[in-house]
CSV table of N, CA and C in Angstrom, one decimal:
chain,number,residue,atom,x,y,z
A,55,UNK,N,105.5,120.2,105.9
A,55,UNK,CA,106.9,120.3,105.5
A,55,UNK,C,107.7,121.1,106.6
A,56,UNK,N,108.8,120.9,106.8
A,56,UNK,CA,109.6,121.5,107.5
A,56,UNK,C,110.8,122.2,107.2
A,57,UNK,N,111.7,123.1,107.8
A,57,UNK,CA,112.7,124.1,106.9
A,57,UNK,C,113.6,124.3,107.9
A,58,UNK,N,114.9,124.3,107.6
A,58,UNK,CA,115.8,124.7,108.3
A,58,UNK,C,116.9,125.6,108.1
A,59,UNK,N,117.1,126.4,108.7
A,59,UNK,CA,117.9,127.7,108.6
A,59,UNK,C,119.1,127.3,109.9
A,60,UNK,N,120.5,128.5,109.0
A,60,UNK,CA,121.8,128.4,109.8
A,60,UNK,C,121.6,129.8,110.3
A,61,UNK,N,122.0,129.9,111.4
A,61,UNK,CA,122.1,131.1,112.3
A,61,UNK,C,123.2,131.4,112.8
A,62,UNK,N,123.9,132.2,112.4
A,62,UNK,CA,125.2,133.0,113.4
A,62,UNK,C,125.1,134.2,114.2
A,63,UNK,N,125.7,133.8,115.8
A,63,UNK,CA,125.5,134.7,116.2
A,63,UNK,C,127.2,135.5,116.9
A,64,UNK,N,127.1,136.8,116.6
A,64,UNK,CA,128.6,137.1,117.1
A,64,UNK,C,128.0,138.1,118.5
A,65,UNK,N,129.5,138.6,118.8
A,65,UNK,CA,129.8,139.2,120.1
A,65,UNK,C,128.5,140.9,119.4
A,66,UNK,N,128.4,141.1,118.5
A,66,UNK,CA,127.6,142.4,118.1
A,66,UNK,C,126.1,142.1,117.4
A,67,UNK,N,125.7,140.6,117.2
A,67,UNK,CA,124.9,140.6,116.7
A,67,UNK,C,124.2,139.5,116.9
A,68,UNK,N,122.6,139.2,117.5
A,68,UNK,CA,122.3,138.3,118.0
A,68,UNK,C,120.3,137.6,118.0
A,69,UNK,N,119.8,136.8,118.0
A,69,UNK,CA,118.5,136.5,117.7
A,69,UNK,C,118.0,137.4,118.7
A,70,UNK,N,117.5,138.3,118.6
A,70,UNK,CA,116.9,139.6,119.6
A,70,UNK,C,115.2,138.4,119.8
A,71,UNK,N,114.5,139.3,121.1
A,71,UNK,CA,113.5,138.4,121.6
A,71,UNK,C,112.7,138.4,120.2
A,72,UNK,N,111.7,137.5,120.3
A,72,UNK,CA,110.6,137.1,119.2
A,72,UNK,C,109.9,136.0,119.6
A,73,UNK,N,108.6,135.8,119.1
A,73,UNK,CA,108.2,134.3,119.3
A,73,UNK,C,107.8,134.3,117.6
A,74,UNK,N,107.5,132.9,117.9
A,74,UNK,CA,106.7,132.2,116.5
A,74,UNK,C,105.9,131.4,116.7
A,75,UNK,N,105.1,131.0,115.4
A,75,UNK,CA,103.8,130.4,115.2
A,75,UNK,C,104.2,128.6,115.4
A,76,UNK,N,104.8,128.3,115.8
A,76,UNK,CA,105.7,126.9,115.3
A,76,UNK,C,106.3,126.4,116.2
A,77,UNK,N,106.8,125.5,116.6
A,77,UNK,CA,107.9,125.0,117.8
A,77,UNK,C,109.1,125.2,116.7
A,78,UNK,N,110.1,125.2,117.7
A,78,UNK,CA,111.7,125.1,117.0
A,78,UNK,C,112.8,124.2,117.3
A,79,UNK,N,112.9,123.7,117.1
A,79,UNK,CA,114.6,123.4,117.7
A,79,UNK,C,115.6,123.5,116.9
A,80,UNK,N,116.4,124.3,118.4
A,80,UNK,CA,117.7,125.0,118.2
A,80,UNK,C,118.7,123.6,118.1
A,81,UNK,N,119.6,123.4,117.3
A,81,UNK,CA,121.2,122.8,117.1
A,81,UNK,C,122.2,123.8,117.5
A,82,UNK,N,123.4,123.6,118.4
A,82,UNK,CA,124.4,124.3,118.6
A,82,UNK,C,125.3,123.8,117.4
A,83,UNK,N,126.0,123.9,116.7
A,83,UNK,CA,127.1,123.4,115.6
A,83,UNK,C,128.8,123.5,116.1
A,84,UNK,N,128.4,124.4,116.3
A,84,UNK,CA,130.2,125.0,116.6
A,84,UNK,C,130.2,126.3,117.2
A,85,UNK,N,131.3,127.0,117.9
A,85,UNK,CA,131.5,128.3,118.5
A,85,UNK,C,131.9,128.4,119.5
A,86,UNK,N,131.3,129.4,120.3
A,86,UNK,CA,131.4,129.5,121.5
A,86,UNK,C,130.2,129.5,122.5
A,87,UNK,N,130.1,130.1,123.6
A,87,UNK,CA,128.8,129.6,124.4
A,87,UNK,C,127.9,130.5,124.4
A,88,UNK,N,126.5,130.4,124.5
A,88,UNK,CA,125.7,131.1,124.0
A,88,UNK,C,124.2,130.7,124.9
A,89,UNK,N,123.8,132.1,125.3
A,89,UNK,CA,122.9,132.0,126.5
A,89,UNK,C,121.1,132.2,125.8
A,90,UNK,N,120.4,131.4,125.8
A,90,UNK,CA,119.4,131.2,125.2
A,90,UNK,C,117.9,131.5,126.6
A,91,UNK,N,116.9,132.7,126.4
A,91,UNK,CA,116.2,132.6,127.4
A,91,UNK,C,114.5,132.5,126.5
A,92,UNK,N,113.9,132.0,127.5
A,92,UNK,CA,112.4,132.1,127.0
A,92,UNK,C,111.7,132.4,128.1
A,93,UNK,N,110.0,132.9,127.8
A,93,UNK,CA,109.5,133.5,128.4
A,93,UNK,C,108.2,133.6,127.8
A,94,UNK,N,107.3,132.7,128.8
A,94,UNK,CA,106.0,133.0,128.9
A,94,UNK,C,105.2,133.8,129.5
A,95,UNK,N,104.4,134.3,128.9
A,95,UNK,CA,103.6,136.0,129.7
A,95,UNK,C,102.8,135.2,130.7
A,96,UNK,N,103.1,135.8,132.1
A,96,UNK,CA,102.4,135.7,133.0
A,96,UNK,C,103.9,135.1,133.7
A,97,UNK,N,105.1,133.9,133.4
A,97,UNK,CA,105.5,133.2,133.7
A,97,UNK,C,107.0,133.8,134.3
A,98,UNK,N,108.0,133.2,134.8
A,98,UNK,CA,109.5,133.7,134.5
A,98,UNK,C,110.1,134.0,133.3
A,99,UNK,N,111.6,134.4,133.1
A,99,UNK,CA,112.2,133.7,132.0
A,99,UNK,C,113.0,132.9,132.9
A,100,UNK,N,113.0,131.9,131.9
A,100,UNK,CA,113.9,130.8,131.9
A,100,UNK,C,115.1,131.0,130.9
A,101,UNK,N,116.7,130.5,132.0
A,101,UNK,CA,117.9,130.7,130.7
A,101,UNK,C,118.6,129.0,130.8
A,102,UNK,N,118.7,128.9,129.5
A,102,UNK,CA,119.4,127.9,129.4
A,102,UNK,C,120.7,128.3,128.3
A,103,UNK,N,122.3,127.4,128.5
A,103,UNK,CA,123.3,127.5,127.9
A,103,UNK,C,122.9,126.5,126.5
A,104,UNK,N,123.7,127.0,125.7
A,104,UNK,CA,124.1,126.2,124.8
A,104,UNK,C,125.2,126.5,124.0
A,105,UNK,N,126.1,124.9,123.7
A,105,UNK,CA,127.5,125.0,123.5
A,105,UNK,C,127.6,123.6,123.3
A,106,UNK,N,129.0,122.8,123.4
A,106,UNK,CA,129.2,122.0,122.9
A,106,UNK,C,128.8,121.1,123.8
A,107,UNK,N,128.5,120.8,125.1
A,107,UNK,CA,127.8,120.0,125.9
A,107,UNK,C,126.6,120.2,126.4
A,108,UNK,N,125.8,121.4,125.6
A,108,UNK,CA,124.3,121.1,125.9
A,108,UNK,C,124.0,121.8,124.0
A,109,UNK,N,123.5,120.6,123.8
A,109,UNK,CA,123.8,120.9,122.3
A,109,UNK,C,122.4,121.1,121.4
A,110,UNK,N,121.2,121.0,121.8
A,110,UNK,CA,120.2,121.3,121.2
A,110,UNK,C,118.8,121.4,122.3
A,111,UNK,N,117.9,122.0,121.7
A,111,UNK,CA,116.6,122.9,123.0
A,111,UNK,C,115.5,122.7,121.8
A,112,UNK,N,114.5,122.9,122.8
A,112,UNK,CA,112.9,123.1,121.6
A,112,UNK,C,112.6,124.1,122.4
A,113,UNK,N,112.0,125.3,121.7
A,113,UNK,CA,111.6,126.3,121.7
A,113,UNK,C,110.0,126.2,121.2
A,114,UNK,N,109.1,126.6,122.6
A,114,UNK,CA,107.2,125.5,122.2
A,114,UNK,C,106.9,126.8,121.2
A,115,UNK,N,106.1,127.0,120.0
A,115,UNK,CA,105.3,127.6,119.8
A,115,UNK,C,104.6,128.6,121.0
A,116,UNK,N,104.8,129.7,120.7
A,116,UNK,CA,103.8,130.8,121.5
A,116,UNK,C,104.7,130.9,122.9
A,117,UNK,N,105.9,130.8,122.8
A,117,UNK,CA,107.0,131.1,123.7
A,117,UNK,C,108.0,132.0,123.0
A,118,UNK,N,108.0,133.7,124.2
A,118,UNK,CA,109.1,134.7,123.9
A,118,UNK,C,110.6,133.8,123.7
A,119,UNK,N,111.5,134.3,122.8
A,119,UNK,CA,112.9,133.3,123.3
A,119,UNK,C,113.9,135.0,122.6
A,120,UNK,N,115.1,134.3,122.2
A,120,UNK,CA,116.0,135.5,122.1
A,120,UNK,C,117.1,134.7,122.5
A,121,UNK,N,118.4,134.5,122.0
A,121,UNK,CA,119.9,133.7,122.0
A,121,UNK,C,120.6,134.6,121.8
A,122,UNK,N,121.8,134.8,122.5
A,122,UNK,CA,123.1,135.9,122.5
A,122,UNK,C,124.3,135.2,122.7
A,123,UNK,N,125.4,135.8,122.3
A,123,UNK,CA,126.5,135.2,122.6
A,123,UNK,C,127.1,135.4,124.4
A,124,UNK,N,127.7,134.8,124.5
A,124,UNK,CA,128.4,135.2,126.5
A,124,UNK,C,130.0,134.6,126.1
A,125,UNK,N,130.0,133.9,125.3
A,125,UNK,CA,132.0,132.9,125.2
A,125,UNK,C,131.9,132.8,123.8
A,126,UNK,N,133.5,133.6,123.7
A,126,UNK,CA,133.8,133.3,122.3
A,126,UNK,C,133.8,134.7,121.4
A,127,UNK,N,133.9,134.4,120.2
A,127,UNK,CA,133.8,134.9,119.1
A,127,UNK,C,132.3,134.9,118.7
A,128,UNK,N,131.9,133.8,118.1
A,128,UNK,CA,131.1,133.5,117.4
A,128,UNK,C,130.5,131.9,117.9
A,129,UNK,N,128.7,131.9,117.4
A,129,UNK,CA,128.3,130.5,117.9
A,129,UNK,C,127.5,130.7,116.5
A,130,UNK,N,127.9,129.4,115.9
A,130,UNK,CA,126.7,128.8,114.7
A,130,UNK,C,125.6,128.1,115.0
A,131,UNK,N,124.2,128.1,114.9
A,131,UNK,CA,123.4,127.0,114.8
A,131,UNK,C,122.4,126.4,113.4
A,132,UNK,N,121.7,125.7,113.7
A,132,UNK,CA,121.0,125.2,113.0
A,132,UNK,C,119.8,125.0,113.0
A,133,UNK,N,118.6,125.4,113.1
A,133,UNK,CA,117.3,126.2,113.8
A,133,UNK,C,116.3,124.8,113.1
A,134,UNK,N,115.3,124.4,113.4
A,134,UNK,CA,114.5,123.9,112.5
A,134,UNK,C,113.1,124.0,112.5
A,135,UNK,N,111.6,124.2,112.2
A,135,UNK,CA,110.6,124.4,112.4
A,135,UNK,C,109.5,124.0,111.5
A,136,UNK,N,108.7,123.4,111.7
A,136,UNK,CA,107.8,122.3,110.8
A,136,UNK,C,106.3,123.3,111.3
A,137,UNK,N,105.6,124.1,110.5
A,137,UNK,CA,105.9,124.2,109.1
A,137,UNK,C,107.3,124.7,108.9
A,138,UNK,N,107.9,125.1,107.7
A,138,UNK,CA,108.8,125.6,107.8
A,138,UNK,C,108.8,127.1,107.9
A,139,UNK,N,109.9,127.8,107.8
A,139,UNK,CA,109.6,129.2,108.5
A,139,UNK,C,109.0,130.4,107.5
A,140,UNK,N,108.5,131.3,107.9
A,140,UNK,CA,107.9,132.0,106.7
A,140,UNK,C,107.7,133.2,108.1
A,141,UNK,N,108.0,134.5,107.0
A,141,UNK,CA,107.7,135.7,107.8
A,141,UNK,C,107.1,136.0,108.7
A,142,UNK,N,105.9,135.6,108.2
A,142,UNK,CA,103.9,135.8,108.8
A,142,UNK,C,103.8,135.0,110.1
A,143,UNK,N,105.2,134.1,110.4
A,143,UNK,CA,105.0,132.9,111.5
A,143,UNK,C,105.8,133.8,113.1
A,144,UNK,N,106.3,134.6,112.6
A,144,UNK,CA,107.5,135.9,113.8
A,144,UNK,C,106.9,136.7,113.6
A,145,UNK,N,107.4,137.3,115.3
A,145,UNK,CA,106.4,138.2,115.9
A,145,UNK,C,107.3,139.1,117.1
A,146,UNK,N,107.3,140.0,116.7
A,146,UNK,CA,108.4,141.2,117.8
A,146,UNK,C,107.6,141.6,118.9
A,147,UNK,N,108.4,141.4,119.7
A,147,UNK,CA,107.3,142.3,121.2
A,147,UNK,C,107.0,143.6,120.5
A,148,UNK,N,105.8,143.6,121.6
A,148,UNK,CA,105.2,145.1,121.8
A,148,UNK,C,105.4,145.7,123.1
A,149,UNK,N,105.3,147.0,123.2
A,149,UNK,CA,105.4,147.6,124.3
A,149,UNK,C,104.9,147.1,125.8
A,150,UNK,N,104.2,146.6,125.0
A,150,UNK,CA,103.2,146.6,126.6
A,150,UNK,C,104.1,145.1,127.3
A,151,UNK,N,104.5,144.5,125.9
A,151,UNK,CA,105.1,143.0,127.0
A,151,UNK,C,106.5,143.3,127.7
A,152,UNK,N,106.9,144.8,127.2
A,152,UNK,CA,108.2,145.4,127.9
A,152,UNK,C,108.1,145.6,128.8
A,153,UNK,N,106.5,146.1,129.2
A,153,UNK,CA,106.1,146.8,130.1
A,153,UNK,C,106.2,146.1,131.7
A,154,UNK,N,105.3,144.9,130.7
A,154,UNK,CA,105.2,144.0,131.4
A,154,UNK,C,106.5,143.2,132.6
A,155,UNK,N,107.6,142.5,131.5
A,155,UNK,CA,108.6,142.1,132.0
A,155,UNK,C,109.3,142.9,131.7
A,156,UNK,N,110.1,144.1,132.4
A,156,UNK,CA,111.1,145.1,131.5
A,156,UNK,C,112.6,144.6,131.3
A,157,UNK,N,112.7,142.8,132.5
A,157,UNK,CA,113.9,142.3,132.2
A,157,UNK,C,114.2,142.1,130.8
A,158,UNK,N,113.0,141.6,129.7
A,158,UNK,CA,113.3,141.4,128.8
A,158,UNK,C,113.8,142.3,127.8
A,159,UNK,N,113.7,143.6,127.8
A,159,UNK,CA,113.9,144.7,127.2
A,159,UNK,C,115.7,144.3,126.6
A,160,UNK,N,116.9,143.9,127.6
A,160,UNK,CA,118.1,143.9,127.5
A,160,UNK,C,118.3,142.9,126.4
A,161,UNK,N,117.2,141.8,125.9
A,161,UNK,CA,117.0,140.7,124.6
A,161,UNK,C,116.7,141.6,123.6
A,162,UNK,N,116.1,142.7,123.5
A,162,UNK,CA,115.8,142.9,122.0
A,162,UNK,C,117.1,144.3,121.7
A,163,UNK,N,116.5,144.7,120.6
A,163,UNK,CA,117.4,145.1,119.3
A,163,UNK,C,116.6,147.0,119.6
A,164,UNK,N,116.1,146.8,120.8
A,164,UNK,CA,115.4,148.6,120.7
A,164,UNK,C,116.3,149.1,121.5
């Protein structure tokens, strides 16, 4: 089965890094523009936009990601994930992956 969740992100509040058990794909809906990065250990991060002309991304399973606002007010999306989403499936960095990449540190919520 699969589940999907609406996500708003504003100028103060935003999907801080995490991965999950699951692939995802992001829907952009409406807003403004909104800078989406991922990041495999060992790998770069990679940033991709999303907004009204790049309008939906898959996020693989067992990939760091994290979306913030850059234009606008506010950006809505629409998230989806087969299974569907459940607690037990997210997962917050740990120290050591800060350590590791410290660019990512500026994605989370610490």
């Amino acid at each position: 089965s699969a589940g999907c969740i609406y996500y708003l992100i504003t100028p103060s509040d935003f999907s801080s890094l995490h991965m999950l058990d699951g692939d995802e794909v992001w829907f952009f809906l409406e807003g403004g523009k909104a800078e989406q990065i991922t990041y495999s250990e060992g790998g770069s991060i990679k940033k991709r936009i999303l907004d009204s002309k790049n309008r939906n991304c898959l996020v693989k399973k067992g990939e760091w990601q994290a979306t913030r606002l850059i234009e606008g007010e506010y950006a809505l999306f629409c998230t989806i994930m087969s299974p569907h989403y459940e607690d037990k499936l997210y997962h917050a960095p740990e120290r050591r992956l800060l350590e590791l990449c410290p660019e990512l540190k500026e994605y989370t919520h610490l």
